CSV table of C-alpha atoms and ligand atoms in Angstrom, one decimal:
chain,number,residue,atom,x,y,z
A,253,UNK,CA,0.0,-0.1,-0.1
A,254,UNK,CA,1.1,3.5,-0.6
A,255,UNK,CA,1.7,5.8,2.3
A,256,UNK,CA,1.6,9.6,1.1
A,257,UNK,CA,1.2,12.0,4.1
A,258,UNK,CA,0.0,10.2,7.0
A,259,UNK,CA,2.9,9.8,9.1
A,260,UNK,CA,2.4,7.7,12.1
A,261,UNK,CA,4.8,8.2,15.0
A,262,UNK,CA,5.3,5.2,17.5
A,263,UNK,CA,3.0,4.9,20.5
A,264,UNK,CA,4.6,4.8,23.7
A,265,UNK,CA,3.8,3.4,27.0
A,266,UNK,CA,3.9,5.9,29.9
A,267,UNK,CA,4.0,4.7,33.5
A,268,UNK,CA,1.7,6.3,35.9
A,269,UNK,CA,3.5,7.3,39.0
A,270,UNK,CA,0.6,8.3,41.5
A,271,UNK,CA,0.6,7.3,45.1
A,272,UNK,CA,-2.7,6.0,44.7
A,273,UNK,CA,-1.4,2.8,42.9
A,274,UNK,CA,1.8,2.7,45.0
A,275,UNK,CA,-0.4,2.5,48.2
A,276,UNK,CA,-2.3,-0.7,46.6
A,277,UNK,CA,0.9,-2.2,45.3
A,278,UNK,CA,-0.7,-1.8,41.8
A,279,UNK,CA,1.3,-0.7,38.8
A,280,UNK,CA,-0.4,1.4,36.0
A,281,UNK,CA,0.7,2.5,32.7
A,282,UNK,CA,-1.1,4.2,29.5
A,283,UNK,CA,-0.5,3.1,26.0
A,284,UNK,CA,-0.2,6.4,24.2
A,285,UNK,CA,-2.0,5.9,21.1
A,286,UNK,CA,-3.0,9.7,21.0
A,287,UNK,CA,0.6,10.2,20.3
A,288,UNK,CA,0.2,8.3,16.8
A,289,UNK,CA,-1.1,11.3,15.0
A,290,UNK,CA,-2.7,14.7,16.1
A,291,UNK,CA,-6.3,14.1,14.7
A,292,UNK,CA,-6.4,10.2,13.5
A,293,UNK,CA,-7.2,8.6,16.7
A,294,UNK,CA,-5.0,5.7,17.3
A,295,UNK,CA,-8.0,2.9,17.6
A,296,UNK,CA,-9.5,4.2,14.5
A,297,UNK,CA,-6.5,3.8,12.6
A,298,UNK,CA,-6.1,0.2,13.7
A,299,UNK,CA,-9.7,-0.4,12.9
A,300,UNK,CA,-9.5,0.8,9.5
A,301,UNK,CA,-6.3,-1.3,8.5
A,302,UNK,CA,-8.3,-4.0,7.0
A,303,UNK,CA,-10.8,-2.1,5.1
A,304,UNK,CA,-8.0,-0.2,3.6
A,305,UNK,CA,-6.1,-3.4,2.5
A,306,UNK,CA,-9.6,-4.9,1.3
A,307,UNK,CA,-9.9,-1.8,-1.0
A,308,UNK,CA,-6.5,-2.3,-2.4
A,309,UNK,CA,-6.8,-6.1,-2.7
A,310,UNK,CA,-10.2,-5.5,-4.7
A,311,UNK,CA,-9.5,-2.3,-6.6
A,312,UNK,CA,-11.8,-0.2,-5.0
A,313,UNK,CA,-12.1,3.8,-5.5
A,314,UNK,CA,-12.3,4.0,-1.6
A,315,UNK,CA,-14.1,3.9,1.4
A,316,UNK,CA,-17.8,5.2,2.5
A,317,UNK,CA,-18.6,5.3,6.3
A,318,UNK,CA,-21.1,7.0,8.6
A,319,UNK,CA,-20.7,9.2,11.5
A,320,UNK,CA,-21.9,12.3,13.5
A,321,UNK,CA,-20.6,16.0,13.1
A,322,UNK,CA,-17.8,15.4,15.5
A,323,UNK,CA,-16.8,11.8,14.7
A,324,UNK,CA,-13.5,10.7,15.3
A,325,UNK,CA,-14.2,7.7,12.9
A,326,UNK,CA,-15.1,9.8,9.8
A,327,UNK,CA,-12.2,12.2,10.4
A,328,UNK,CA,-9.7,9.1,10.6
A,329,UNK,CA,-11.3,7.7,7.5
A,330,UNK,CA,-10.8,10.6,5.5
A,331,UNK,CA,-7.1,11.1,6.7
A,332,UNK,CA,-6.3,7.2,6.2
A,333,UNK,CA,-8.1,7.2,2.7
A,334,UNK,CA,-6.0,10.5,1.7
A,335,UNK,CA,-2.8,8.8,2.8
A,336,UNK,CA,-3.4,5.6,0.9
A,337,UNK,CA,-4.6,7.7,-2.3
A,338,UNK,CA,-8.3,6.3,-1.8
A,339,UNK,CA,-11.3,8.5,-2.4
A,340,UNK,CA,-13.8,8.6,0.9
A,341,UNK,CA,-17.3,9.3,1.3
A,342,UNK,CA,-18.9,10.4,4.7
A,343,UNK,CA,-22.6,9.8,5.5
A,344,UNK,CA,-23.4,12.2,8.3
A,345,UNK,CA,-26.1,11.9,10.8
A,346,UNK,CA,-28.5,15.1,10.4
A,347,UNK,CA,-29.4,17.9,8.1
A,348,UNK,CA,-26.7,19.8,6.6
A,349,UNK,CA,-25.8,22.8,8.9
A,350,UNK,CA,-25.2,26.2,7.9
A,351,UNK,CA,-21.7,25.9,9.0
A,352,UNK,CA,-19.6,22.6,9.1
A,353,UNK,CA,-18.0,21.7,12.5
A,354,UNK,CA,-14.1,21.7,12.5
A,355,UNK,CA,-14.4,17.9,12.5
A,356,UNK,CA,-16.2,17.9,9.1
A,357,UNK,CA,-14.3,20.6,7.5
A,358,UNK,CA,-10.9,18.8,8.4
A,359,UNK,CA,-12.5,15.5,6.8
A,360,UNK,CA,-13.5,17.6,3.8
A,361,UNK,CA,-10.1,18.9,3.6
A,362,UNK,CA,-8.6,15.4,3.5
A,363,UNK,CA,-11.0,15.1,0.5
A,364,UNK,CA,-13.8,13.3,1.9
A,365,UNK,CA,-17.1,14.0,0.0
A,366,UNK,CA,-20.0,14.5,2.6
A,367,UNK,CA,-23.4,13.7,2.4
A,368,UNK,CA,-26.2,14.6,5.1
A,369,UNK,CA,-28.8,11.9,6.0
A,370,UNK,CA,-31.9,12.8,8.1
A,371,UNK,CA,-31.9,11.2,11.4
A,372,UNK,CA,-34.4,8.4,10.5
A,373,UNK,CA,-32.7,7.5,7.4
A,374,UNK,CA,-29.5,7.3,9.2
A,375,UNK,CA,-31.0,5.1,12.0
A,376,UNK,CA,-32.4,2.8,9.5
A,377,UNK,CA,-28.8,2.3,8.4
A,378,UNK,CA,-30.0,2.1,4.8
A,379,UNK,CA,-27.8,3.9,2.0
A,380,UNK,CA,-30.1,6.1,0.5
A,381,UNK,CA,-31.2,5.2,-3.3
A,382,UNK,CA,-29.2,8.2,-4.5
A,383,UNK,CA,-26.0,7.3,-2.7
A,384,UNK,CA,-26.3,3.9,-3.8
A,385,UNK,CA,-26.5,4.9,-7.5
A,386,UNK,CA,-23.6,7.2,-7.1
A,387,UNK,CA,-21.4,4.9,-5.1
A,388,UNK,CA,-22.0,1.4,-6.5
A,389,UNK,CA,-21.1,-1.4,-4.0
A,390,UNK,CA,-18.9,-3.2,-6.5
A,391,UNK,CA,-16.5,-0.1,-6.5
A,392,UNK,CA,-16.7,1.1,-3.0
A,393,UNK,CA,-15.8,-0.8,0.3
A,394,UNK,CA,-18.6,0.1,3.0
A,395,UNK,CA,-17.4,0.4,6.6
A,396,UNK,CA,-19.9,-0.2,9.2
A,397,UNK,CA,-20.5,2.6,11.6
A,398,UNK,CA,-17.5,2.7,14.1
A,399,UNK,CA,-15.8,0.0,12.1
A,400,UNK,CA,-18.1,-2.7,13.8
A,401,UNK,CA,-17.2,-5.7,11.9
A,402,UNK,CA,-14.6,-8.5,12.0
A,403,UNK,CA,-12.4,-6.9,10.0
A,404,UNK,CA,-12.3,-4.0,12.5
A,405,UNK,CA,-11.7,-6.0,15.4
A,406,UNK,CA,-9.0,-8.0,13.8
A,407,UNK,CA,-7.3,-4.7,12.8
A,408,UNK,CA,-7.8,-3.3,16.4
A,409,UNK,CA,-5.8,-6.4,17.6
A,410,UNK,CA,-3.0,-4.9,16.2
A,411,UNK,CA,-3.0,-2.4,19.1
A,412,UNK,CA,-1.3,-5.0,21.2
A,413,UNK,CA,1.0,-6.2,18.9
A,414,UNK,CA,4.4,-4.8,20.2
A,415,UNK,CA,3.4,-4.8,24.0
A,416,UNK,CA,4.8,-7.6,26.3
A,417,UNK,CA,1.4,-8.7,27.6
A,418,UNK,CA,3.2,-10.7,30.2
A,419,UNK,CA,3.9,-7.6,31.9
A,420,UNK,CA,0.1,-6.8,32.5
A,421,UNK,CA,-2.9,-8.5,34.2
A,422,UNK,CA,-5.4,-6.1,33.4
A,423,UNK,CA,-6.2,-4.1,30.1
A,424,UNK,CA,-8.9,-1.2,29.9
A,425,UNK,CA,-10.0,0.8,27.3
A,426,UNK,CA,-13.3,3.1,26.4
A,427,UNK,CA,-16.2,1.2,24.6
A,428,UNK,CA,-18.4,2.6,22.0
A,429,UNK,CA,-19.3,-0.2,19.6
A,430,UNK,CA,-17.0,-2.4,21.4
A,431,UNK,CA,-15.0,-3.4,18.1
A,432,UNK,CA,-11.7,-2.1,19.8
A,433,UNK,CA,-12.5,-4.3,22.9
A,434,UNK,CA,-12.9,-7.2,20.8
A,435,UNK,CA,-9.7,-6.6,19.1
A,436,UNK,CA,-7.9,-6.4,22.4
A,437,UNK,CA,-9.7,-9.4,23.8
A,438,UNK,CA,-8.4,-11.1,20.5
A,439,UNK,CA,-4.6,-10.2,21.2
A,440,UNK,CA,-5.0,-10.9,24.8
A,441,UNK,CA,-4.7,-14.4,26.4
A,442,UNK,CA,-5.4,-14.7,30.1
A,443,UNK,CA,-5.2,-11.0,30.9
A,444,UNK,CA,-8.6,-9.5,31.6
A,445,UNK,CA,-9.7,-7.1,29.0
A,446,UNK,CA,-11.9,-4.2,30.5
A,447,UNK,CA,-14.3,-2.0,28.4
A,448,UNK,CA,-15.9,1.0,29.8
A,449,UNK,CA,-18.9,1.5,28.3
A,450,UNK,CA,-19.6,5.2,27.2
A,451,UNK,CA,-23.2,4.7,26.3
A,452,UNK,CA,-26.4,4.6,28.4
A,453,UNK,CA,-28.4,1.4,28.4
A,454,UNK,CA,-25.8,-0.4,26.4
A,455,UNK,CA,-27.3,-3.6,27.4
A,456,UNK,CA,-26.5,-5.5,24.0
A,457,UNK,CA,-22.8,-4.4,23.9
A,458,UNK,CA,-21.5,-7.7,25.4
A,459,UNK,CA,-23.2,-9.7,22.8
A,460,UNK,CA,-22.2,-7.4,20.1
A,461,UNK,CA,-18.5,-7.8,21.2
A,462,UNK,CA,-19.0,-11.7,21.4
A,463,UNK,CA,-20.4,-11.7,18.0
A,464,UNK,CA,-17.0,-10.5,16.8
A,465,UNK,CA,-15.0,-13.1,18.7
A,466,UNK,CA,-14.3,-17.0,18.7
A,467,UNK,CA,-17.1,-18.5,21.0
A,468,UNK,CA,-14.3,-19.5,23.5
A,469,UNK,CA,-13.0,-16.0,24.0
A,470,UNK,CA,-14.4,-14.6,27.3
A,471,UNK,CA,-11.4,-12.8,28.5
A,472,UNK,CA,-13.5,-9.4,28.8
A,473,UNK,CA,-15.7,-7.8,31.0
A,474,UNK,CA,-17.8,-4.5,30.4
A,475,UNK,CA,-18.7,-2.0,33.1
A,476,UNK,CA,-21.6,0.4,32.6
A,477,UNK,CA,-21.3,2.7,35.6
A,478,UNK,CA,-19.0,5.4,33.9
A,479,UNK,CA,-21.1,6.7,31.0
A,480,UNK,CA,-21.7,10.2,32.8
A,481,UNK,CA,-25.5,10.2,31.4
A,482,UNK,CA,-24.8,8.7,28.0
A,483,UNK,CA,-23.0,9.1,24.7
A,484,UNK,CA,-21.0,12.5,24.6
A,485,UNK,CA,-22.5,13.5,27.9
A,486,UNK,CA,-20.4,15.2,30.7
A,487,UNK,CA,-20.6,16.5,34.0
A,488,UNK,CA,-18.7,19.2,35.9
A,489,UNK,CA,-17.1,16.2,37.8
A,490,UNK,CA,-15.8,14.5,35.0
A,491,UNK,CA,-14.3,17.9,33.5
A,492,UNK,CA,-12.7,18.5,36.7
A,493,UNK,CA,-11.2,15.0,36.7
A,494,UNK,CA,-9.7,15.4,33.1
A,495,UNK,CA,-8.1,18.7,34.4
A,496,UNK,CA,-6.9,17.0,37.3
A,497,UNK,CA,-5.5,14.1,35.6
A,498,UNK,CA,-3.6,16.2,33.0
A,499,UNK,CA,-2.1,18.2,35.8
A,500,UNK,CA,-0.9,14.8,37.6
A,501,UNK,CA,0.1,13.1,34.5
A,502,UNK,CA,0.6,15.2,31.6
A,503,UNK,CA,-1.9,13.1,29.7
A,504,UNK,CA,-4.8,15.0,27.7
A,505,UNK,CA,-7.9,13.2,27.4
A,506,UNK,CA,-11.4,13.5,25.5
A,507,UNK,CA,-14.7,13.9,27.3
A,508,UNK,CA,-16.6,11.3,25.2
A,509,UNK,CA,-14.3,8.4,25.8
A,510,UNK,CA,-10.8,8.5,27.3
A,511,UNK,CA,-11.7,10.8,30.1
A,512,UNK,CA,-14.4,8.6,31.4
A,513,UNK,CA,-12.1,5.6,31.0
A,514,UNK,CA,-9.4,7.3,33.2
A,515,UNK,CA,-12.0,8.2,35.6
A,516,UNK,CA,-13.0,4.9,35.8
A,517,UNK,CA,-9.6,3.3,36.2
A,518,UNK,CA,-9.1,5.7,39.2
A,519,UNK,CA,-12.4,5.1,40.8
A,520,UNK,CA,-12.0,1.2,40.2
A,521,UNK,CA,-8.5,1.2,42.0
A,522,UNK,CA,-10.2,3.3,45.1
A,523,UNK,CA,-13.0,0.6,45.3
A,524,UNK,CA,-10.5,-2.1,45.4
A,525,UNK,CA,-11.5,-3.7,41.9
A,526,UNK,CA,-8.0,-4.7,41.2
A,527,UNK,CA,-6.4,-7.4,43.1
A,528,UNK,CA,-3.3,-6.9,45.1
A,529,UNK,CA,-0.3,-6.6,42.6
A,530,UNK,CA,-2.2,-6.1,39.6
A,531,UNK,CA,-0.4,-4.3,36.8
A,532,UNK,CA,-2.8,-2.3,34.4
A,533,UNK,CA,-2.5,-1.0,31.1
A,534,UNK,CA,-4.8,1.7,30.1
A,535,UNK,CA,-5.3,2.2,26.4
A,536,UNK,CA,-5.5,5.9,25.3
A,537,UNK,CA,-7.5,5.7,22.1
A,538,UNK,CA,-6.8,9.4,21.1
A,539,UNK,CA,-9.9,11.3,20.0
A,540,UNK,CA,-8.7,14.6,21.6
A,541,UNK,CA,-10.1,16.5,18.2
A,542,UNK,CA,-13.5,16.0,19.7
A,543,UNK,CA,-12.9,18.3,22.4
A,544,UNK,CA,-13.0,21.3,20.0
A,545,UNK,CA,-16.9,21.0,20.6
A,546,UNK,CA,-16.3,22.4,24.0
A,547,UNK,CA,-16.4,26.2,24.9
A,548,UNK,CA,-12.8,27.5,25.2
A,549,UNK,CA,-11.5,27.4,28.6
A,550,UNK,CA,-13.4,24.2,29.8
A,551,UNK,CA,-10.2,22.4,29.5
A,552,UNK,CA,-6.7,23.4,30.5
A,553,UNK,CA,-5.1,21.4,27.8
B,688,LIG,C1,-14.4,5.4,18.6
B,688,LIG,C2,-13.8,5.7,19.7
B,688,LIG,C3,-13.5,4.5,21.0
B,688,LIG,C4,-14.6,3.6,20.9
B,688,LIG,O1,-14.3,2.4,20.0
B,688,LIG,P1,-15.2,1.4,19.7
B,688,LIG,O2,-14.2,0.4,18.8
B,688,LIG,O3,-16.3,1.7,19.1
B,688,LIG,O4,-15.6,0.5,21.1
B,688,LIG,C5,-12.8,4.6,22.1
B,688,LIG,N1,-12.1,5.9,22.2
B,688,LIG,C6,-12.1,6.7,21.2
B,688,LIG,C7,-10.9,7.9,21.6
B,688,LIG,C8,-12.7,6.8,20.0
B,688,LIG,O5,-12.6,7.7,19.1
């Protein structure tokens, strides 16, 4: 595959030195996938891998996918396609606004063609007739929302490729569709993979993750108490925590996914969720560009 202008730097593992962990004889580190690229979230890049490969193998024109106005997934799709010399199409939830969000303007700048779908049409998951005609299925590779598919999960398993898993007993990540969680579960052996659901009422997520995995894989758990009101919802407590976490660790987080995951990690440590001697790897899945939807001054980073 051709790599043009997307330069990925290596993700690194940053140990967290906090008294909280030392007191309980725990070790904790963060895998900084946010350091891969300023706008392309780390986990999104991994989830898209196999779709890009498929497009190349099948000589497609490019990728077509779905997302909202602040979607990390659409922006990552646009940038990855631009880097590989593919075209990209974004089907955006909701009516076309007078002014595009910074996320969508960036996606457009990467060459993505945007089409706006009414919320009803979007929810139905059906491509409108006009879109189907314009982007025929034999020429375009359709990526489900959030990359939720076996291809997405196998791609995401690459996140742990160069990580010495024997060093860890627990791996935590934020879970939206759960595709990334499935990928981590695929890569992990006996390590416990814990997904922090960022959605309210996500009763079906466990079976959705399981559907991406071989039947015998059950090394994962999903926790439902850290969504802060639901997808992209936030509270003052969350924002305060994110600022404090940044002061303590110099790690920026986003309010939709990773802020909730770091908060959960700290709460779980305090509640004694992890056994004595546990070694925890927190996956920073990126997504920082989404903080642009917050009023200026909300975050200190
Ligand atoms: C999309 C996203 C997730 C969720 O990934 P899923 O595979 O859908 O569970 C987590 N973190 C960030 C930063 C994301 O952008």
